Amino acid sequence: MTRKMVFVDTSKCTGCKACDVACKEWNELPAEKTHLITSYQTQKDFTPKTWTYMTFIEKYENQKMNFLMRKAQCFHCAEAACLKACSSNAISKTDSGYVVIDHDKCIGCGYCEENCPFGVPKADQANKKYYKCTGCIERVENNLKPACVHTCQPGALEFGERVVLLGQAKKRLTEVQKTNPKAQIYGEKEMGGTTFLYLLLDRPEVYGLPANPTIPLSLTLWKDVIQPVGGIAVGGAGAAVAVGVLANLLRGNYRSSEDDSNNHANS
Amino acid sequence: MAINTQIKNPAQKQIDPNKVLRFTKGERLSHWVHAIAFFVLLFTGLGVLSTFFQPAMLGVGGIQVARLIHRGVAVVFVVVVGLMFFVGNPRYHWEWLKSVFNFTRADLQHVTAFPKEFFGAHGTYPPQDKYNGGEKINSLITIFGSVFITLSGMVMWFATSFPPGLVRWAYPVHDLSMIMMTAATIGHMYLCLLHPDSNPALAGMINGYVSTKFARSHHAKWYDRVKDEQNNS
Ligand code: HEM
């Protein structure tokens, strides 16, 4: 399957939260008790049962307040830190660009959550497994749109081929920049290009997003240097021991020391 | 030093003149608690590190049980050995610590000559103290490895209490410490179990005593001091 994309056009979003509800319904996720975080935001973070939610930033300019609204969910990164960090090969990426967790393999170590620049995966404490947005992979593979896209009324969510939608997103950006000069695309290059790509009305930091999300240096060092080089070092120590035993055998050292150590054992 | 323990412990008074006390009960206890805990931690940790080792965790009841064991034994690994520096007769623990941080020229000469000996030939180096250069390096790897693996392990255990930026660094630190200690352990076990010349040292860590012959040939500086102290008492 070709690389897919969901275009999240925040300039069209009305903050109705229908996407939240559609996600819960399709994925059979129970409702959770919500709290007011800001005037309209009722969910603070992802949970194992809440894979998408709306963030509302209240932005004051010239005595006027504007809502900056954003549907948050897994970005489905092309270069996914979670996948690289996973201890159990439980995370994989599809050709279509979806990053999915295999719950049979997940052991709940939490390396994915700690390394995700957006802190997306969350653990179910009861079964020790991590959950996050699947991108409705099973719908997409059956030629349906993801549930959130399907339900979006103002047309803030669009699903399609990445090459096509990316062009569309850029066209839309020039239009939006006429009224919102700080508007920008987020996800074209970030993390190798994300499957959920945003048109934001302001800088990512204003939305609480990292300006330059990357695979953490510590993760690269851990998985690409320390583990492979360490494996060789431990193997080298083992090989040195094997050579040592052989050398002692050939030199006849075991025979000559035999009486010696027997003495110690007996005395 | 040796004479002091012998006075304190009357049972050890009438000892074979061909033997020297090398490790007290407390030291031996620390060593073996640390060693056994280390292997359990290594085994259960590898179950998390790689899917290659994960199936072996069925032996302890599955990966979730292994993760619990890892945390429980980590406490033993740290607390028991840590306590031994303060309860009982901790003097020898502190002497060991002081000694391994005092790396002398003779130690360096031992380390440079040792590869030959490792492979069964004869290396020449000046008389060694209670701990030779190689033992000091092994001790230093154990000390720094234990400190770093404990600090990083605690950050990983209580990840939600620490910023992700720190937790992310704990992972490579934990693995690097594990690798250094595992490599050192492989060499350590070879020397005590399979190396004909070093193997007599094992008795010292099991029943406390080594033969005077071994003490004189491997740790002459230490042996002379012990003899001196005995004669002067
Ligand atoms: C002394 C205190 C220690 C603590 C508190 C500690 C704690 C932890 C924790 C919380 C994890 C994360 C995995 C999980 O969530 O189950 C872990 C992983 C691990 N630990 Fe430890 N540990 C300690 C000592 C050791 C020692 C002595 C070794 C081995 C010699 C070791 C080897 C490992 C390995 C190999 C991993 C897997 C790392 C990876 O996935 O790359 N740990 N440890």
PDB file of C-alpha atoms in Angstrom, chain B residues 2 25 58 87 100 114 117 136 186 189 213 221:
ATOM      1  CA  ALA B   2      44.599 -10.999  60.087  1.00  0.00           C
ATOM      2  CA  LYS B  25      32.967 -13.858  57.018  1.00  0.00           C
ATOM      3  CA  LEU B  58       9.172 -18.918  31.248  1.00  0.00           C
ATOM      4  CA  VAL B  87      27.211  -3.333  60.394  1.00  0.00           C
ATOM      5  CA  VAL B 100      41.522  -0.365  45.232  1.00  0.00           C
ATOM      6  CA  PHE B 114      49.160  -9.912  33.149  1.00  0.00           C
ATOM      7  CA  GLU B 117      49.693 -14.872  32.523  1.00  0.00           C
ATOM      8  CA  LYS B 136      41.894  -3.568  41.658  1.00  0.00           C
ATOM      9  CA  ILE B 186      33.532 -13.513  32.523  1.00  0.00           C
ATOM     10  CA  MET B 189      35.183 -16.446  36.636  1.00  0.00           C
ATOM     11  CA  LYS B 213      52.421 -20.839  49.276  1.00  0.00           C
ATOM     12  CA  LYS B 221      53.887  -7.710  49.889  1.00  0.00           C
TER      13      LYS B 221
END
